[in-house]
mmCIF file of C-alpha atoms in Angstrom:
data_model
loop_
_atom_site.group_PDB
_atom_site.id
_atom_site.type_symbol
_atom_site.label_atom_id
_atom_site.label_comp_id
_atom_site.label_asym_id
_atom_site.label_seq_id
_atom_site.Cartn_x
_atom_site.Cartn_y
_atom_site.Cartn_z
ATOM 1 C CA MET Y 1 -32.946 17.957 -6.618
ATOM 2 C CA GLN Y 2 -29.383 17.976 -7.866
ATOM 3 C CA PRO Y 3 -26.877 15.858 -5.893
ATOM 4 C CA ILE Y 4 -23.658 16.644 -4.103
ATOM 5 C CA VAL Y 5 -20.812 14.857 -5.918
ATOM 6 C CA LEU Y 6 -17.824 13.752 -3.847
ATOM 7 C CA PHE Y 7 -14.660 12.768 -5.705
ATOM 8 C CA ASP Y 8 -11.746 10.765 -4.409
ATOM 9 C CA LEU Y 9 -8.409 12.054 -5.714
ATOM 10 C CA ASP Y 10 -5.528 9.578 -5.937
ATOM 11 C CA GLY Y 11 -6.064 6.955 -8.607
ATOM 12 C CA LEU Y 12 -9.426 8.415 -9.609
ATOM 13 C CA LEU Y 13 -8.797 11.974 -10.840
ATOM 14 C CA ILE Y 14 -5.015 11.892 -11.010
ATOM 15 C CA ASP Y 15 -2.529 9.168 -11.895
ATOM 16 C CA SER Y 16 -0.743 9.504 -8.570
ATOM 17 C CA GLU Y 17 -0.707 5.928 -7.296
ATOM 18 C CA PRO Y 18 2.652 5.260 -9.044
ATOM 19 C CA ILE Y 19 3.963 8.417 -7.358
ATOM 20 C CA TRP Y 20 2.845 7.230 -3.918
ATOM 21 C CA ASP Y 21 4.269 3.763 -4.602
ATOM 22 C CA ALA Y 22 7.646 5.216 -5.631
ATOM 23 C CA ALA Y 23 7.720 7.484 -2.561
ATOM 24 C CA LYS Y 24 6.996 4.556 -0.241
ATOM 25 C CA ARG Y 25 9.734 2.469 -1.853
ATOM 26 C CA GLU Y 26 12.145 5.409 -1.508
ATOM 27 C CA VAL Y 27 11.485 5.797 2.214
ATOM 28 C CA PHE Y 28 10.850 2.192 3.294
ATOM 29 C CA GLY Y 29 13.613 0.609 1.197
ATOM 30 C CA PRO Y 30 16.556 1.905 3.272
ATOM 31 C CA LEU Y 31 14.719 0.671 6.388
ATOM 32 C CA GLY Y 32 14.741 -2.875 5.010
ATOM 33 C CA LEU Y 33 11.108 -3.034 3.869
ATOM 34 C CA HIS Y 34 10.883 -3.666 0.136
ATOM 35 C CA LEU Y 35 7.281 -3.313 -0.999
ATOM 36 C CA THR Y 36 6.103 -5.463 -3.889
ATOM 37 C CA THR Y 37 3.213 -4.537 -6.158
ATOM 38 C CA GLU Y 38 0.922 -6.822 -4.155
ATOM 39 C CA MET Y 39 2.058 -5.265 -0.873
ATOM 40 C CA GLN Y 40 1.408 -1.769 -2.208
ATOM 41 C CA ALA Y 41 -2.104 -2.796 -3.248
ATOM 42 C CA ALA Y 42 -2.896 -3.993 0.281
ATOM 43 C CA THR Y 43 -2.923 -0.414 1.602
ATOM 44 C CA ARG Y 44 -4.473 1.333 -1.399
ATOM 45 C CA GLY Y 45 -6.940 4.001 -0.309
ATOM 46 C CA LEU Y 46 -5.678 4.250 3.261
ATOM 47 C CA ARG Y 47 -4.446 7.558 4.628
ATOM 48 C CA GLN Y 48 -0.698 7.694 5.151
ATOM 49 C CA ARG Y 49 -0.847 7.422 8.938
ATOM 50 C CA ASP Y 50 -2.799 4.176 8.674
ATOM 51 C CA MET Y 51 -0.566 2.857 5.894
ATOM 52 C CA VAL Y 52 2.575 3.518 7.946
ATOM 53 C CA THR Y 53 1.009 1.886 11.010
ATOM 54 C CA TYR Y 54 0.040 -1.124 8.877
ATOM 55 C CA TRP Y 55 3.672 -1.770 7.896
ATOM 56 C CA PHE Y 56 5.157 -0.979 11.290
ATOM 57 C CA ASP Y 57 2.797 -3.603 12.727
ATOM 58 C CA ARG Y 58 4.073 -6.188 10.241
ATOM 59 C CA ALA Y 59 7.791 -5.458 9.991
ATOM 60 C CA THR Y 60 10.623 -4.620 12.361
ATOM 61 C CA LEU Y 61 11.525 -1.073 11.409
ATOM 62 C CA GLN Y 62 14.020 1.059 13.305
ATOM 63 C CA ALA Y 63 12.465 4.463 12.672
ATOM 64 C CA ASP Y 64 9.926 6.957 13.949
ATOM 65 C CA PRO Y 65 6.546 6.306 12.229
ATOM 66 C CA ALA Y 66 5.636 10.009 12.214
ATOM 67 C CA GLU Y 67 8.944 10.866 10.537
ATOM 68 C CA VAL Y 68 8.447 8.130 7.959
ATOM 69 C CA GLU Y 69 5.007 9.504 7.154
ATOM 70 C CA GLN Y 70 6.402 13.023 6.729
ATOM 71 C CA GLN Y 71 9.180 11.763 4.466
ATOM 72 C CA ILE Y 72 6.695 9.932 2.231
ATOM 73 C CA VAL Y 73 4.428 12.991 1.929
ATOM 74 C CA ALA Y 74 7.424 15.199 1.106
ATOM 75 C CA ALA Y 75 8.591 12.725 -1.549
ATOM 76 C CA VAL Y 76 5.130 12.722 -3.112
ATOM 77 C CA CYS Y 77 4.939 16.529 -3.221
ATOM 78 C CA ARG Y 78 8.294 16.651 -5.034
ATOM 79 C CA ARG Y 79 6.879 14.397 -7.744
ATOM 80 C CA LEU Y 80 3.442 15.965 -8.188
ATOM 81 C CA ALA Y 81 4.445 18.796 -10.527
ATOM 82 C CA GLY Y 82 3.927 16.707 -13.647
ATOM 83 C CA VAL Y 83 1.157 14.400 -12.442
ATOM 84 C CA ALA Y 84 -1.262 13.398 -15.202
ATOM 85 C CA LEU Y 85 -5.035 13.358 -15.060
ATOM 86 C CA LYS Y 86 -6.688 9.956 -15.323
ATOM 87 C CA PRO Y 87 -8.552 9.296 -18.599
ATOM 88 C CA GLY Y 88 -11.941 10.973 -18.522
ATOM 89 C CA ALA Y 89 -11.181 13.117 -15.473
ATOM 90 C CA GLU Y 90 -11.874 16.419 -17.223
ATOM 91 C CA HIS Y 91 -15.072 15.019 -18.738
ATOM 92 C CA ALA Y 92 -16.275 13.743 -15.363
ATOM 93 C CA VAL Y 93 -15.526 16.987 -13.522
ATOM 94 C CA ALA Y 94 -17.208 19.126 -16.176
ATOM 95 C CA ALA Y 95 -20.245 16.839 -16.446
ATOM 96 C CA CYS Y 96 -20.696 16.670 -12.675
ATOM 97 C CA ALA Y 97 -20.364 20.443 -12.380
ATOM 98 C CA ARG Y 98 -23.390 20.775 -14.658
ATOM 99 C CA ALA Y 99 -25.370 18.020 -12.927
ATOM 100 C CA SER Y 100 -24.671 18.810 -9.255
ATOM 101 C CA ARG Y 101 -25.296 21.628 -6.820
ATOM 102 C CA ALA Y 102 -21.837 21.268 -5.255
ATOM 103 C CA MET Y 103 -18.679 19.201 -5.703
ATOM 104 C CA ALA Y 104 -15.870 18.357 -3.319
ATOM 105 C CA VAL Y 105 -12.742 16.251 -3.098
ATOM 106 C CA VAL Y 106 -12.730 13.781 -0.195
ATOM 107 C CA SER Y 107 -9.325 12.154 0.078
ATOM 108 C CA SER Y 108 -7.145 10.162 2.456
ATOM 109 C CA SER Y 109 -4.207 12.355 1.456
ATOM 110 C CA PRO Y 110 -3.105 15.310 3.579
ATOM 111 C CA GLU Y 111 -4.747 18.587 2.549
ATOM 112 C CA SER Y 112 -1.393 19.973 1.435
ATOM 113 C CA VAL Y 113 -1.064 17.105 -1.054
ATOM 114 C CA ILE Y 114 -4.646 17.498 -2.270
ATOM 115 C CA ARG Y 115 -4.269 21.212 -2.948
ATOM 116 C CA HIS Y 116 -0.841 20.745 -4.531
ATOM 117 C CA ALA Y 117 -2.239 18.077 -6.864
ATOM 118 C CA LEU Y 118 -5.302 20.112 -7.834
ATOM 119 C CA ALA Y 119 -3.161 23.168 -8.587
ATOM 120 C CA SER Y 120 -0.726 21.067 -10.634
ATOM 121 C CA THR Y 121 -3.554 19.739 -12.820
ATOM 122 C CA GLY Y 122 -5.576 22.946 -13.123
ATOM 123 C CA LEU Y 123 -8.527 21.511 -11.212
ATOM 124 C CA ASP Y 124 -8.171 23.816 -8.202
ATOM 125 C CA GLU Y 125 -11.065 26.048 -9.319
ATOM 126 C CA SER Y 126 -13.403 23.140 -10.054
ATOM 127 C CA PHE Y 127 -14.398 22.175 -6.508
ATOM 128 C CA ASP Y 128 -16.390 23.931 -3.818
ATOM 129 C CA ALA Y 129 -14.491 22.303 -0.961
ATOM 130 C CA VAL Y 130 -11.677 19.923 -0.087
ATOM 131 C CA PHE Y 131 -11.856 17.391 2.752
ATOM 132 C CA SER Y 132 -8.911 15.382 4.042
ATOM 133 C CA ALA Y 133 -9.251 12.416 6.386
ATOM 134 C CA GLU Y 134 -5.780 13.193 7.755
ATOM 135 C CA ASP Y 135 -6.993 14.558 11.103
ATOM 136 C CA ASP Y 136 -10.140 12.428 11.450
ATOM 137 C CA GLU Y 137 -10.260 9.814 14.186
ATOM 138 C CA HIS Y 138 -10.554 7.145 11.498
ATOM 139 C CA GLY Y 139 -9.655 7.127 7.805
ATOM 140 C CA LYS Y 140 -11.213 5.220 4.913
ATOM 141 C CA PRO Y 141 -12.790 2.624 4.874
ATOM 142 C CA HIS Y 142 -14.492 4.387 7.794
ATOM 143 C CA PRO Y 143 -17.247 6.663 6.408
ATOM 144 C CA GLY Y 144 -16.338 9.630 8.631
ATOM 145 C CA ALA Y 145 -14.747 11.824 5.966
ATOM 146 C CA TYR Y 146 -17.703 11.391 3.608
ATOM 147 C CA LEU Y 147 -20.240 12.066 6.347
ATOM 148 C CA ARG Y 148 -18.318 15.172 7.421
ATOM 149 C CA ALA Y 149 -18.238 16.437 3.835
ATOM 150 C CA ALA Y 150 -21.977 15.932 3.403
ATOM 151 C CA ALA Y 151 -22.749 17.768 6.638
ATOM 152 C CA ALA Y 152 -20.474 20.676 5.729
ATOM 153 C CA LEU Y 153 -22.155 20.999 2.332
ATOM 154 C CA GLY Y 154 -25.658 20.851 3.837
ATOM 155 C CA ALA Y 155 -26.628 17.491 2.356
ATOM 156 C CA SER Y 156 -27.951 14.224 3.705
ATOM 157 C CA PRO Y 157 -26.070 11.054 2.716
ATOM 158 C CA ASP Y 158 -28.804 10.001 0.287
ATOM 159 C CA GLU Y 159 -28.225 13.227 -1.649
ATOM 160 C CA CYS Y 160 -24.560 12.395 -2.246
ATOM 161 C CA ILE Y 161 -22.851 10.531 -5.061
ATOM 162 C CA VAL Y 162 -19.339 9.229 -4.412
ATOM 163 C CA LEU Y 163 -16.777 8.433 -7.103
ATOM 164 C CA GLU Y 164 -13.974 6.119 -5.973
ATOM 165 C CA ASP Y 165 -11.294 3.863 -7.436
ATOM 166 C CA SER Y 166 -10.145 1.851 -4.395
ATOM 167 C CA LEU Y 167 -12.014 -0.806 -2.462
ATOM 168 C CA ASN Y 168 -11.367 1.035 0.815
ATOM 169 C CA GLY Y 169 -12.926 4.163 -0.673
ATOM 170 C CA VAL Y 170 -15.919 2.271 -2.030
ATOM 171 C CA LEU Y 171 -16.468 0.729 1.404
ATOM 172 C CA ALA Y 172 -16.319 4.194 2.982
ATOM 173 C CA GLY Y 173 -18.923 5.624 0.612
ATOM 174 C CA ALA Y 174 -21.198 2.619 0.930
ATOM 175 C CA SER Y 175 -20.911 2.685 4.730
ATOM 176 C CA ALA Y 176 -21.967 6.335 4.614
ATOM 177 C CA GLN Y 177 -25.158 5.179 2.830
ATOM 178 C CA MET Y 178 -24.267 7.145 -0.292
ATOM 179 C CA THR Y 179 -24.569 6.161 -3.939
ATOM 180 C CA VAL Y 180 -21.133 4.901 -4.984
ATOM 181 C CA ILE Y 181 -19.724 4.762 -8.505
ATOM 182 C CA ALA Y 182 -16.508 2.740 -8.629
ATOM 183 C CA VAL Y 183 -13.814 3.134 -11.274
ATOM 184 C CA PRO Y 184 -11.280 0.443 -10.309
ATOM 185 C CA GLU Y 185 -7.803 0.100 -11.747
ATOM 186 C CA ALA Y 186 -7.658 -2.440 -14.560
ATOM 187 C CA ALA Y 187 -5.963 -5.008 -12.301
ATOM 188 C CA ASP Y 188 -8.855 -4.770 -9.824
ATOM 189 C CA ARG Y 189 -11.745 -4.592 -12.274
ATOM 190 C CA TYR Y 190 -12.802 -8.203 -11.829
ATOM 191 C CA ASP Y 191 -12.604 -8.175 -8.035
ATOM 192 C CA PRO Y 192 -16.121 -9.238 -6.937
ATOM 193 C CA ARG Y 193 -15.862 -7.111 -3.807
ATOM 194 C CA PHE Y 194 -16.562 -4.040 -5.956
ATOM 195 C CA ALA Y 195 -20.122 -5.358 -6.303
ATOM 196 C CA ILE Y 196 -20.914 -3.310 -3.200
ATOM 197 C CA ALA Y 197 -20.811 -0.218 -5.442
ATOM 198 C CA THR Y 198 -23.997 0.923 -7.155
ATOM 199 C CA LEU Y 199 -22.226 1.020 -10.498
ATOM 200 C CA VAL Y 200 -18.777 -0.019 -11.749
ATOM 201 C CA LEU Y 201 -17.208 1.794 -14.704
ATOM 202 C CA GLU Y 202 -14.073 0.998 -16.674
ATOM 203 C CA SER Y 203 -13.161 4.684 -16.983
ATOM 204 C CA LEU Y 204 -14.392 8.135 -16.003
ATOM 205 C CA LYS Y 205 -14.894 8.609 -19.750
ATOM 206 C CA ASP Y 206 -17.943 6.332 -19.343
ATOM 207 C CA LEU Y 207 -19.612 8.481 -16.678
ATOM 208 C CA ASP Y 208 -23.173 9.442 -17.667
ATOM 209 C CA THR Y 209 -24.684 11.917 -15.232
ATOM 210 C CA SER Y 210 -28.190 11.408 -16.622
ATOM 211 C CA VAL Y 211 -28.477 8.452 -14.237
ATOM 212 C CA PHE Y 212 -27.912 10.560 -11.124
ATOM 213 C CA GLY Y 213 -31.598 11.348 -10.618
ATOM 214 C CA ALA Y 214 -32.463 7.704 -10.118
ATOM 215 C CA HIS Y 215 -30.776 7.722 -6.725
ATOM 216 C CA LEU Y 216 -31.805 11.081 -5.325
ATOM 217 C CA PRO Y 217 -34.640 11.301 -2.786
ATOM 218 C CA GLY Y 218 -37.861 10.832 -4.693
ATOM 219 C CA GLY Y 219 -36.068 9.761 -7.861
ATOM 220 C CA ASN Y 220 -37.241 6.870 -10.013
ATOM 221 C CA ARG Y 221 -34.869 4.054 -10.784
ATOM 222 C CA ASP Y 222 -35.231 3.839 -14.550
ATOM 223 C CA ALA Y 223 -34.616 0.747 -16.620
ATOM 224 C CA THR Y 224 -31.374 2.083 -18.091
ATOM 225 C CA TRP Y 225 -29.740 2.603 -14.700
ATOM 226 C CA ALA Y 226 -31.112 -0.670 -13.368
ATOM 227 C CA SER Y 227 -29.697 -2.622 -16.282
ATOM 228 C CA ARG Y 228 -26.292 -1.008 -15.857
ATOM 229 C CA ALA Y 229 -26.196 -1.534 -12.110
ATOM 230 C CA ALA Y 230 -27.252 -5.160 -12.448
ATOM 231 C CA ASP Y 231 -24.948 -5.965 -15.359
ATOM 232 C CA PRO Y 232 -22.446 -8.572 -14.092
ATOM 233 C CA GLN Y 233 -19.944 -7.707 -16.829
ATOM 234 C CA PRO Y 234 -17.478 -5.919 -14.503
ATOM 235 C CA PHE Y 235 -17.169 -9.102 -12.431
ATOM 236 C CA ARG Y 236 -16.731 -11.676 -15.188
ATOM 237 C CA ALA Y 237 -13.321 -13.212 -15.474
ATOM 238 C CA PRO Y 238 -11.538 -12.053 -18.630
ATOM 239 C CA GLU Y 239 -11.533 -14.516 -21.481
ATOM 240 C CA ARG Y 240 -8.258 -16.317 -21.988
ATOM 241 C CA ALA Y 241 -6.721 -16.951 -25.368
ATOM 242 C CA VAL Y 242 -6.591 -20.583 -26.411
#
């Protein structure tokens, strides 16, 4: 049986994390909160409501959280017109379309942002459905959005393959009891916490859908997949020049 493939969006298919980071700096800066690179990384993968709550809980900000969230989303939409696809995104989408019975985007971003981004990159006709965690009771790393997507597409969790770039997204897919393929940003590639994923890739260009069958109900875990999944290479510290 062919799987359902569920794609994250920001940081996985499109190079939008710098756009989100710039929008947050634009809105939070005048309020006195100046987000460093490390601070931005702390909320990667969270929906905007949860990200805004995170910073309001940690800083004294004289503003309405809901208005701040709306301002950030608006700033992102203004910047999305020229957003670039991540390396290998077209390959991954095309390969998964051939290897799956349905594909969907499952994102923490508001649906308006998801659809704007897909239209801007020409991927809007590639997916059978779009799911936003915006109105869910809980966002990623809670598995709710992934479980809702599977149910809507008529699949059980063990029939689903999740592709994610953030740790919060990987945790959501794993908590949903789905097969998770992680494609972390280069700065996060050696983070051992990504070991919770079934497989860790350096780029979507490396995605090989021939391994999908190993994790479908009744599938056999072949030696090739097993060796890739067990390979500790993604978690080795990079060699340092001497």
